[in-house]
GROMACS .gro file of C-alpha atoms in nm:
model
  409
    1UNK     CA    1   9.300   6.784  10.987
    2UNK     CA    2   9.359   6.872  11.350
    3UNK     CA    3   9.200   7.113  11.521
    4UNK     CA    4   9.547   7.316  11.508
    5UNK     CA    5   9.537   7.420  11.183
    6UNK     CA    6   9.151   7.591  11.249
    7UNK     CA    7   9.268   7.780  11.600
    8UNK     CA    8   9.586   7.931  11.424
    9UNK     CA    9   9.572   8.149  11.789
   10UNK     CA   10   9.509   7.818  11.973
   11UNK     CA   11   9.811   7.955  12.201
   12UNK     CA   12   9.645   8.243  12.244
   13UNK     CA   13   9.361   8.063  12.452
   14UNK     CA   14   9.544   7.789  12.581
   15UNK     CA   15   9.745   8.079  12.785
   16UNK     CA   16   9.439   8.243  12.848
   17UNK     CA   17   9.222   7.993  12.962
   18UNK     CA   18   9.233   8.041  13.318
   19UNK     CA   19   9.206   8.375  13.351
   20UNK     CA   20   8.890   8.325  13.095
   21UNK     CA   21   8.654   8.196  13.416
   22UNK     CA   22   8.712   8.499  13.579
   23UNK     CA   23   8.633   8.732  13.277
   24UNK     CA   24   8.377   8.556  13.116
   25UNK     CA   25   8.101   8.766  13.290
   26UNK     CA   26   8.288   9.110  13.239
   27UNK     CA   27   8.343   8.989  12.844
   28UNK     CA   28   7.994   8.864  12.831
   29UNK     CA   29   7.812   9.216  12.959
   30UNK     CA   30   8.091   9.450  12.738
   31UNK     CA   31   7.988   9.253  12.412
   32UNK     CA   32   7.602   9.288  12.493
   33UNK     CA   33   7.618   9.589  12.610
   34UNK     CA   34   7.675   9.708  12.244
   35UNK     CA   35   7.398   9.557  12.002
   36UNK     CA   36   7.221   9.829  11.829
   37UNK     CA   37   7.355   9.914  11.496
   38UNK     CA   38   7.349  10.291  11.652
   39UNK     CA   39   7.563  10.191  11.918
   40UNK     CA   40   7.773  10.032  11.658
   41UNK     CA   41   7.858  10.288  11.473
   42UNK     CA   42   7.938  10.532  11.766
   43UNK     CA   43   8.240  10.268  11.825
   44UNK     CA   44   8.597  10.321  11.683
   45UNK     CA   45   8.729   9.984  11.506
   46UNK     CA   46   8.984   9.939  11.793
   47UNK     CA   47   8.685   9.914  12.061
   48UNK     CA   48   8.486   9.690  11.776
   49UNK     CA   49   8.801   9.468  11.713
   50UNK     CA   50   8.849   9.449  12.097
   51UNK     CA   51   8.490   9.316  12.161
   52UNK     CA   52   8.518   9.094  11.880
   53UNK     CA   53   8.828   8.965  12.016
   54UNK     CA   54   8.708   8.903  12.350
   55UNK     CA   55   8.381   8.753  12.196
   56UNK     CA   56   8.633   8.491  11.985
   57UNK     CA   57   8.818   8.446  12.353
   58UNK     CA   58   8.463   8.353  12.506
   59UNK     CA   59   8.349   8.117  12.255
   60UNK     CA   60   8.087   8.382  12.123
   61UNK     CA   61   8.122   8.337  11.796
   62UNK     CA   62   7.833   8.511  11.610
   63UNK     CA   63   7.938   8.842  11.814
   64UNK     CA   64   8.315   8.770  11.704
   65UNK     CA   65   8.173   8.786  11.351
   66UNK     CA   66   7.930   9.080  11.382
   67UNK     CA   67   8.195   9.289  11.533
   68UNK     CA   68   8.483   9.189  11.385
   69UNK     CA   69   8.269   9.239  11.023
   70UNK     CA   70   8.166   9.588  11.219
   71UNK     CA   71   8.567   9.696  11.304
   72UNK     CA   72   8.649   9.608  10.903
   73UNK     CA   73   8.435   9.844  10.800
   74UNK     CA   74   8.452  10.082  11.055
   75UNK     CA   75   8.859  10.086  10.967
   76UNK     CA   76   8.775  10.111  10.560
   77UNK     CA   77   8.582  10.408  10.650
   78UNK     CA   78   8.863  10.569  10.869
   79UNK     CA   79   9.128  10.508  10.618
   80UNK     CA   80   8.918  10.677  10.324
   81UNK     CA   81   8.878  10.944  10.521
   82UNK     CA   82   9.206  11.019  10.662
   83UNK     CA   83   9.338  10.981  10.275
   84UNK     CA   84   9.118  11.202  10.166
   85UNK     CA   85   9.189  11.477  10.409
   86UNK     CA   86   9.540  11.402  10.343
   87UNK     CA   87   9.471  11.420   9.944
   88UNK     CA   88   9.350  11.779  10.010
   89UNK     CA   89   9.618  11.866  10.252
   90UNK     CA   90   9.883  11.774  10.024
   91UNK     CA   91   9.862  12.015   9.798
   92UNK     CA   92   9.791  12.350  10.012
   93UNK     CA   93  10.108  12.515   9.949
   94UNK     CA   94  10.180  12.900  10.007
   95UNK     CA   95  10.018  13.014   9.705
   96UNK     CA   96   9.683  12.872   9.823
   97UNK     CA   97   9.759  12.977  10.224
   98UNK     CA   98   9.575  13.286  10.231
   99UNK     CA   99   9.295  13.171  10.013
  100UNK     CA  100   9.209  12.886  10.289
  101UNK     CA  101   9.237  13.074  10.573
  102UNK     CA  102   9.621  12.995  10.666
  103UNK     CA  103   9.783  13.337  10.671
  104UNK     CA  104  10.171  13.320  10.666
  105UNK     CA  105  10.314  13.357  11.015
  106UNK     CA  106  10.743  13.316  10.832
  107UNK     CA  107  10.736  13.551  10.571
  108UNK     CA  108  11.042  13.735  10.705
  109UNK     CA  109  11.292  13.453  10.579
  110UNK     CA  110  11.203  13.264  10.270
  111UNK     CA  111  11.431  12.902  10.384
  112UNK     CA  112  11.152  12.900  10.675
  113UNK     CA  113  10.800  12.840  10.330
  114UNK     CA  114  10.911  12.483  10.333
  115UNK     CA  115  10.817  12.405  10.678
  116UNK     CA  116  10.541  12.634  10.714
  117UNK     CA  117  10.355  12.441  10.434
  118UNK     CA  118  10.438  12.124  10.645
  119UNK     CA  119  10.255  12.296  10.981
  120UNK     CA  120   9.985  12.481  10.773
  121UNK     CA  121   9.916  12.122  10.593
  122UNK     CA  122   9.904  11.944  11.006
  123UNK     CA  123   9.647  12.189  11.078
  124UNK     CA  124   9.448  12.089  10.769
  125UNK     CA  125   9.483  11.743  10.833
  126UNK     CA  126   9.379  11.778  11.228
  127UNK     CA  127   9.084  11.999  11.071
  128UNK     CA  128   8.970  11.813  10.778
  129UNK     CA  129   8.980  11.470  11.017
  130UNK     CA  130   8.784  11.635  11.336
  131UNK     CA  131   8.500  11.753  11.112
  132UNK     CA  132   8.500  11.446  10.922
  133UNK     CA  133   8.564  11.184  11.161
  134UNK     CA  134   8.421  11.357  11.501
  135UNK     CA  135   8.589  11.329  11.833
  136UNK     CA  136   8.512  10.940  11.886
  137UNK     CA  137   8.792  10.829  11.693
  138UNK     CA  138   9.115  10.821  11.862
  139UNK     CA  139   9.383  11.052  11.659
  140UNK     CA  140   9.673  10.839  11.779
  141UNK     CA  141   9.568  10.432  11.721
  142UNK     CA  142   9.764  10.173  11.897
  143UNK     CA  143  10.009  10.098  11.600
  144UNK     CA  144   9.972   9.693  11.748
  145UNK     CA  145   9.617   9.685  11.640
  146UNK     CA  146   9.641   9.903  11.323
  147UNK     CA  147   9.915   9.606  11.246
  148UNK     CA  148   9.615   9.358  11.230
  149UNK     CA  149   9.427   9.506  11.036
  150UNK     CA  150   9.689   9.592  10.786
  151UNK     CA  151   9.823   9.225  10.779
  152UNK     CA  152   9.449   9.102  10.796
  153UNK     CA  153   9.504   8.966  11.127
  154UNK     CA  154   9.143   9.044  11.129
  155UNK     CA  155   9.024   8.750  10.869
  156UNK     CA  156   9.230   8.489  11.080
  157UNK     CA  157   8.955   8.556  11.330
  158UNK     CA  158   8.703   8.562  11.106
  159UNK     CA  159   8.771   8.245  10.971
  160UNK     CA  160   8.775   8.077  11.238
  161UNK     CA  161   8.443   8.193  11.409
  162UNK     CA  162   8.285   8.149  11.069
  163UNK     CA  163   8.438   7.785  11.092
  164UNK     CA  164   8.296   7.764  11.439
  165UNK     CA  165   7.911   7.844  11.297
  166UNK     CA  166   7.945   7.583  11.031
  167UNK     CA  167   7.992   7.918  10.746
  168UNK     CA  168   8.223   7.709  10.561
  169UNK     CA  169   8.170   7.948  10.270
  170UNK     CA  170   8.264   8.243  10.444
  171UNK     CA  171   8.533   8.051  10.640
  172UNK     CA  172   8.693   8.000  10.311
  173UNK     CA  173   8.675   8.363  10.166
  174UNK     CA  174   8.816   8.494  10.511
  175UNK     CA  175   9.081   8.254  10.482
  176UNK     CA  176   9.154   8.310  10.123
  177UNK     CA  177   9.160   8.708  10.210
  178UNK     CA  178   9.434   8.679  10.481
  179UNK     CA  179   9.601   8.396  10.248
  180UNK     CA  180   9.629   8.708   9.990
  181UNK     CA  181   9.821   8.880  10.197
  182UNK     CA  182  10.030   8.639  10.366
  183UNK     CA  183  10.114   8.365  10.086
  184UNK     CA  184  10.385   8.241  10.287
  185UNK     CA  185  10.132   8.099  10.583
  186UNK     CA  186  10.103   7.724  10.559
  187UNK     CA  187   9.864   7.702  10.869
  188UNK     CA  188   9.603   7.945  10.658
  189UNK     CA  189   9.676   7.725  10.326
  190UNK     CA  190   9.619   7.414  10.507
  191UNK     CA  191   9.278   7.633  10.695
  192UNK     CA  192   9.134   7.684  10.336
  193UNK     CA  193   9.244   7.292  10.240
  194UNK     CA  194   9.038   7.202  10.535
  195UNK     CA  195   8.725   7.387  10.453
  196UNK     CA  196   8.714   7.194  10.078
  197UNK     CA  197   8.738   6.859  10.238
  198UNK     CA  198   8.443   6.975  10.507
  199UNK     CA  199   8.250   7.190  10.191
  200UNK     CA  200   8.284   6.947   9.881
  201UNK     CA  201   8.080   7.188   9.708
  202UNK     CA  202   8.376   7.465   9.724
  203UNK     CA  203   8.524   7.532   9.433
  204UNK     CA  204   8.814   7.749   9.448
  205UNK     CA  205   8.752   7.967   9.123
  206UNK     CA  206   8.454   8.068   9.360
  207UNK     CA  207   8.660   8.186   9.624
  208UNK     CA  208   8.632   8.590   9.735
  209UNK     CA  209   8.896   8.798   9.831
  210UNK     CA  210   8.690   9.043  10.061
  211UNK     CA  211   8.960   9.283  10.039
  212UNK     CA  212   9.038   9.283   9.636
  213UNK     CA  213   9.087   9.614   9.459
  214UNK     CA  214   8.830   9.746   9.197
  215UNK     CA  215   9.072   9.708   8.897
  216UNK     CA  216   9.133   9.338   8.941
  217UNK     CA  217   8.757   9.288   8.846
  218UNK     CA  218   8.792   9.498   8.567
  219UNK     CA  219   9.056   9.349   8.458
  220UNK     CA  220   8.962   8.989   8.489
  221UNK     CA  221   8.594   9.084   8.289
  222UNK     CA  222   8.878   9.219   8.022
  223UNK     CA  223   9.038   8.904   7.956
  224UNK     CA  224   8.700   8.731   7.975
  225UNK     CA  225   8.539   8.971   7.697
  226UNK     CA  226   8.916   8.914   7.563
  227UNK     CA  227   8.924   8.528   7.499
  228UNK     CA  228   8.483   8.589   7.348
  229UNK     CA  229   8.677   8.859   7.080
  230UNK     CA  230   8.407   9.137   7.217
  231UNK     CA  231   8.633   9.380   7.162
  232UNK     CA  232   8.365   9.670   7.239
  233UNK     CA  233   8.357   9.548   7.601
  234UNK     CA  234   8.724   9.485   7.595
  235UNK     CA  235   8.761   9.858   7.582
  236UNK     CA  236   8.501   9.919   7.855
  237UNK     CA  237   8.687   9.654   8.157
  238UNK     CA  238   9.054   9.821   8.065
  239UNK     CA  239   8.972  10.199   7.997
  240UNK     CA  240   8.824  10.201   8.370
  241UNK     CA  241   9.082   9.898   8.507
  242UNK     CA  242   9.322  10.186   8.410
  243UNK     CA  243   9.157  10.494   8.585
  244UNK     CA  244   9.102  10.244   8.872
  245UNK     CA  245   9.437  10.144   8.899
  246UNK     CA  246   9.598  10.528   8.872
  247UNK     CA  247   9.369  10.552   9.142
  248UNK     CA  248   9.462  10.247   9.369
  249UNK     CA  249   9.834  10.332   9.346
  250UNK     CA  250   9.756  10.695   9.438
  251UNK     CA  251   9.506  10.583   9.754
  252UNK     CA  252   9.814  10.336   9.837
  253UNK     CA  253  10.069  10.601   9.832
  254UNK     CA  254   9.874  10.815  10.066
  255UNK     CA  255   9.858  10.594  10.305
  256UNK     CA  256  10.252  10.536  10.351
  257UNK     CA  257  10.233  10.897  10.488
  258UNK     CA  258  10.201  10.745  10.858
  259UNK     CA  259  10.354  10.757  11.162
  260UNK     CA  260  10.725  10.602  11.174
  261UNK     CA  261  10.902  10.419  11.439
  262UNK     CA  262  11.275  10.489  11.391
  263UNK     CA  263  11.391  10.310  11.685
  264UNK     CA  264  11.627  10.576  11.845
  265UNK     CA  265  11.674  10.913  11.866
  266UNK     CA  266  11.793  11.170  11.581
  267UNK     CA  267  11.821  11.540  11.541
  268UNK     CA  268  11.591  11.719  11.361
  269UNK     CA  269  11.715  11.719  11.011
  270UNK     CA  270  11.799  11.290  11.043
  271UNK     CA  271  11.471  11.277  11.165
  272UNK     CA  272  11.307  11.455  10.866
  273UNK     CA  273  11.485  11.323  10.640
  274UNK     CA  274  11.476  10.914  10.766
  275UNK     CA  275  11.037  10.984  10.794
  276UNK     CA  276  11.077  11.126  10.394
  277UNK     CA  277  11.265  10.810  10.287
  278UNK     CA  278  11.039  10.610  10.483
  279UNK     CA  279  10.751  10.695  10.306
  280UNK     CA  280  10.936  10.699   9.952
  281UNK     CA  281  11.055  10.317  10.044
  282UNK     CA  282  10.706  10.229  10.135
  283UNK     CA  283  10.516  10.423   9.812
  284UNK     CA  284  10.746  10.232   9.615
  285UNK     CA  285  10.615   9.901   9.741
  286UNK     CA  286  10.238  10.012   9.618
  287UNK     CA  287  10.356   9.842   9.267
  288UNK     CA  288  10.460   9.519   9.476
  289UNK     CA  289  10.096   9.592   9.655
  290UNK     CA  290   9.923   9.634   9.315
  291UNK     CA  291  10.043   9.313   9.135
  292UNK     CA  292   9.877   9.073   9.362
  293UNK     CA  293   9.566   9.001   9.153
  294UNK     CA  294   9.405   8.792   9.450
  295UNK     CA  295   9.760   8.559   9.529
  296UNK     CA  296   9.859   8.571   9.199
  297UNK     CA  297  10.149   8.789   9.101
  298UNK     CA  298  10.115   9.037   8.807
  299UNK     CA  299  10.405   9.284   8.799
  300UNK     CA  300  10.331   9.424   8.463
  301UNK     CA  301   9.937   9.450   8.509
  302UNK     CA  302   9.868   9.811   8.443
  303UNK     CA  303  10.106   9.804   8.109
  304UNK     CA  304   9.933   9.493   7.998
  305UNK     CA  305   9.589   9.644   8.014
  306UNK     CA  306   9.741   9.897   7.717
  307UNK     CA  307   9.873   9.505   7.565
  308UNK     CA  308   9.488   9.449   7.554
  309UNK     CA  309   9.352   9.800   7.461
  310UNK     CA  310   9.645   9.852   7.160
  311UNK     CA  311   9.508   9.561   6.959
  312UNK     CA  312   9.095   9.626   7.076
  313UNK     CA  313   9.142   9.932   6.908
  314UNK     CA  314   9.314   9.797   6.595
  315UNK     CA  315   9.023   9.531   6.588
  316UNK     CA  316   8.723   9.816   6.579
  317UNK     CA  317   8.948  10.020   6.322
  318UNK     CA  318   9.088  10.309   6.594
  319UNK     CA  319   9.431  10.342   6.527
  320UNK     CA  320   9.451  10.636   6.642
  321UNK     CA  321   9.382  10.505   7.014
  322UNK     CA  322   9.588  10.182   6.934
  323UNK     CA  323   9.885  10.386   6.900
  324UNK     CA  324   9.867  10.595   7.146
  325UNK     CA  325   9.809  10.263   7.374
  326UNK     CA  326  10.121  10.141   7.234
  327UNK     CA  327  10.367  10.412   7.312
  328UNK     CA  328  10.153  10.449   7.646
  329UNK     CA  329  10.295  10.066   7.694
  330UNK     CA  330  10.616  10.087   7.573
  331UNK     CA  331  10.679  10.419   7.815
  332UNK     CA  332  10.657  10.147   8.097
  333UNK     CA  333  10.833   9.850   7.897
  334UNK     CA  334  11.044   9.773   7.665
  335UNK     CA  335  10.889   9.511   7.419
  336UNK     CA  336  11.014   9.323   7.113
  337UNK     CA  337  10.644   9.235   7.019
  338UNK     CA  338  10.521   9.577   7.061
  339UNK     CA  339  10.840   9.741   6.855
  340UNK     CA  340  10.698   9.527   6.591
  341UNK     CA  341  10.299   9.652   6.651
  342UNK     CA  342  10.423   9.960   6.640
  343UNK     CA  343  10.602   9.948   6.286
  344UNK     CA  344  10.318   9.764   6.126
  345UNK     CA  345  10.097  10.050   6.250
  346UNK     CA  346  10.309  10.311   6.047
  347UNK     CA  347  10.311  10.092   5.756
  348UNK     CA  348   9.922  10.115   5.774
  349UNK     CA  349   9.726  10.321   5.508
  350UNK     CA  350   9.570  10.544   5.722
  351UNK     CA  351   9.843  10.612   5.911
  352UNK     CA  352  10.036  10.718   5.623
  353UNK     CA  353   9.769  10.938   5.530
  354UNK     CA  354   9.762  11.123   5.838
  355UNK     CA  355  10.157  11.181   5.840
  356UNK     CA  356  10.087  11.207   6.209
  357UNK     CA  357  10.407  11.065   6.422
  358UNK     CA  358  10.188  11.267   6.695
  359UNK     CA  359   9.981  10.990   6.738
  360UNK     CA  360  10.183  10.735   6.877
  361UNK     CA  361  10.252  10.994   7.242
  362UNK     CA  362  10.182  10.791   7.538
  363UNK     CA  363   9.865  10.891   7.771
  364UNK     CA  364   9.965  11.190   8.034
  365UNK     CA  365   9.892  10.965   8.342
  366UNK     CA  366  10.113  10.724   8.202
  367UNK     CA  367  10.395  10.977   8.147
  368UNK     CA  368  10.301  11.130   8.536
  369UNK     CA  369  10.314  10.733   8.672
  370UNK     CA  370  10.672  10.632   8.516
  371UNK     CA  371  10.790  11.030   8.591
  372UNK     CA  372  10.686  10.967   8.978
  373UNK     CA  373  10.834  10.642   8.987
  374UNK     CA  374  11.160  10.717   8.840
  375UNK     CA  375  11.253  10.992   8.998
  376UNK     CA  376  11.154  10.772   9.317
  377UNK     CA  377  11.374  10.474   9.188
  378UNK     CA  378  11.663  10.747   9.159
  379UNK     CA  379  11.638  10.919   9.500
  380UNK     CA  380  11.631  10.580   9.675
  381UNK     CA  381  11.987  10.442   9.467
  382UNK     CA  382  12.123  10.799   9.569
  383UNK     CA  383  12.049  10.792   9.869
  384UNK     CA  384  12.184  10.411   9.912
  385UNK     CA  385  12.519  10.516   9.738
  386UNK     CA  386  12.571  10.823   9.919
  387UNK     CA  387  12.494  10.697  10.221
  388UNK     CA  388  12.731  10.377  10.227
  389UNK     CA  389  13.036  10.411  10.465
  390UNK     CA  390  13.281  10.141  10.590
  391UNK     CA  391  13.215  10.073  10.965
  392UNK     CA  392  12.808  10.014  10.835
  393UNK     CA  393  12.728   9.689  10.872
  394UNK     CA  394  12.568   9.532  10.578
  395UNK     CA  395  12.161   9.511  10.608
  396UNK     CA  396  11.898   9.345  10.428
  397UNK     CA  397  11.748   9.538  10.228
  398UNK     CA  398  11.342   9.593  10.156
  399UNK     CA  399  11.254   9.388   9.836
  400UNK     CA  400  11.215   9.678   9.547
  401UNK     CA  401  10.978   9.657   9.248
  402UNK     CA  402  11.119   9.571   8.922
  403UNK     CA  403  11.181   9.921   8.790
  404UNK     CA  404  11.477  10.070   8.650
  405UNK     CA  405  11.460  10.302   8.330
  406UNK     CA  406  11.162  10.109   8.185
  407UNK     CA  407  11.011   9.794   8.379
  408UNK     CA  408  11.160   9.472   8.140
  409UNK     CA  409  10.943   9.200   8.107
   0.00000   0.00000   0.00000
């Protein structure tokens, strides 16, 4: 392995290494000059991902890691807060105006609500953020280093300062993190290749993705308590893999509602209505997002978790809850296999005896979650139809989630 692979920035301080001399000092005295935990946390993750990355550019290596390990989590708490306020700022509409304070300034022309929900909600937001986040976070991040973080830039550092300390271990999870995100990088495959030959006592079923969602657990101890037929604690992983997920997809689609580079220009009304299908195209990639069960692909994860639930139920004698996980499933896809559950079901005894067709009606968050999406699925082939004309030049196109109708396995 050469040394290539590990300094996947090597260009970055082979073009730097002159001017390094001269800043050494400077970098040395700005990364000391922050050590207490205290001073820590007073720091925004851009100044924490800066000092780490001047640490990594001075050979510092356990200060690249402590503040690069700082800046993750200082960003995790930044996001959860700004998608919170924006969870609450959402949904203040006019009815709920003068019951939070925000009296209506437009009430002399009724076309004028729509936009005064959009300023009262900016208020809210600015509001909810200051009291939350305090005045030592910058409102307007530099979108270049929001970009590493949100491609896990960040763990391409890591891995290689861990590397540097003789962490293989933690080399390898940082690598496998950013490898989650960016399957298609053969210099971070052949990284985490590296670290088994250094670490033969790696194993790669071992290997943590620092950044995995809560649901993929759950769902993985589902399958385990699956294949050991404990069908009690089958229940347990999926009924909360499912609330997790819900949840997941909803945190993901908050965060699309960001700031938007459009690249030129436009009036008012292109320029509201590009930012709206901006964030439409990007909520819409959440189920791309979501079926990445640490590099492995998964695009009908949250309908197979009903797959699993439908026939736990049938095993502990709740058919009632079987069937309603089967139409819950079969609201998302269609299914030959589950057309067939379905009919044995109604051939069942007790079914028969209850004479209740009622009980195969799919779960309301289900019916919410395929509502949302389709609606989305149809505003974004409306929008591409109408908005085809001759002298366009043809443009590739974002990939799109399998989702028509019903998602097809």
């Amino acid at each position: 392995m050469k040394n290539q692979y590990i300094y996947s920035k090597g260009s970055i301080i082979s073009s730097t290494m002159k001017s390094i001399c001269t800043l050494l000092l400077c970098l040395i005295v700005s990364t000391n000059s922050v050590s207490s935990s205290n001073d820590i946390e007073q720091k925004s993750y851009e100044e924490l991902f800066a000092i780490s990355k001047n640490s990594y550019l001075a050979n510092d290596w356990r200060n690249c890691i402590k503040f690069m390990k700082a800046a993750l989590s200082s960003y995790d708490h930044y996001e959860d807060i700004v998608k919170e306020c924006r969870n609450k700022c959402d949904h203040l509409t006019e009815s709920t105006a003068v019951s939070t304070g925000f009296s209506s300034l437009l009430t002399y022309e009724n076309s004028m609500n729509f936009y005064e929900t959009l300023i009262n909600g900016t208020y809210c937001m600015m509001k909810c953020k200051r009291q939350k986040l305090g005045s030592y976070q910058n409102s307007h991040p530099d979108p270049e280093i929001v970009k590493n973080f949100e491609t896990r830039l960040t763990y391409d550092y890591l891995q290689s300062c861990y590397y540097k300390v003789n962490e293989t271990k933690n080399a390898a999870d940082a690598a496998f993190t950013n490898l989650e995100m960016n399957p298609e990088s053969e210099v971070m495959r052949d990284n985490l290749n590296f670290y088994f030959e250094k670490n033969p006592k790696l194993k790669y079923d071992e290997l943590v993705n620092l950044e995995t969602k809560n649901f993929v657990k759950s769902f993985r101890d589902g399958v385990d308590a699956y294949e050991k037929e404990d069908f009690d604690s089958v229940i347990r992983y999926f009924e909360l893999g499912i609330l997790e997920y819900i949840d997941a997809w909803k945190t993901c689609r908050l965060s699309c509602e960001k700031p938007f580079d459009m690249g030129w220009f436009p009036d008012f009304m292109t320029s509201v209505a590009n930012h709206f299908t901006y964030c439409v195209r990007c909520k819409r990639q959440c189920l791309i997002k979501l079926a990445n069960l640490d590099g492995e692909f998964h695009h009908d994860i949250f309908p197979l978790m009903f797959h699993y639930l439908q026939f736990a139920y049938y095993k502990n004698n709740d058919i009632r809850k079987s069937a309603e996980c089967i139409e819950s499933y079969m609201t998302l896809y269609d299914s030959k296999q589950m057309i067939s559950n379905k009919e044995y079901y109604q051939e069942l005894d007790e079914f028969k005896k209850s004479g209740n067709e009622a009980w195969f009606t799919p779960r309301d968050n289900v019916r919410e979650y395929f509502e949302i999406i389709k609606r989305e699925n149809d505003l974004i082939n409306s929008i591409e139809d109408r908005f085809k004309f001759e002298e366009d030049s043809k443009e590739s196109k974002v990939p799109e989630p399998p989702i028509s109708n019903k998602m097809e396995l």
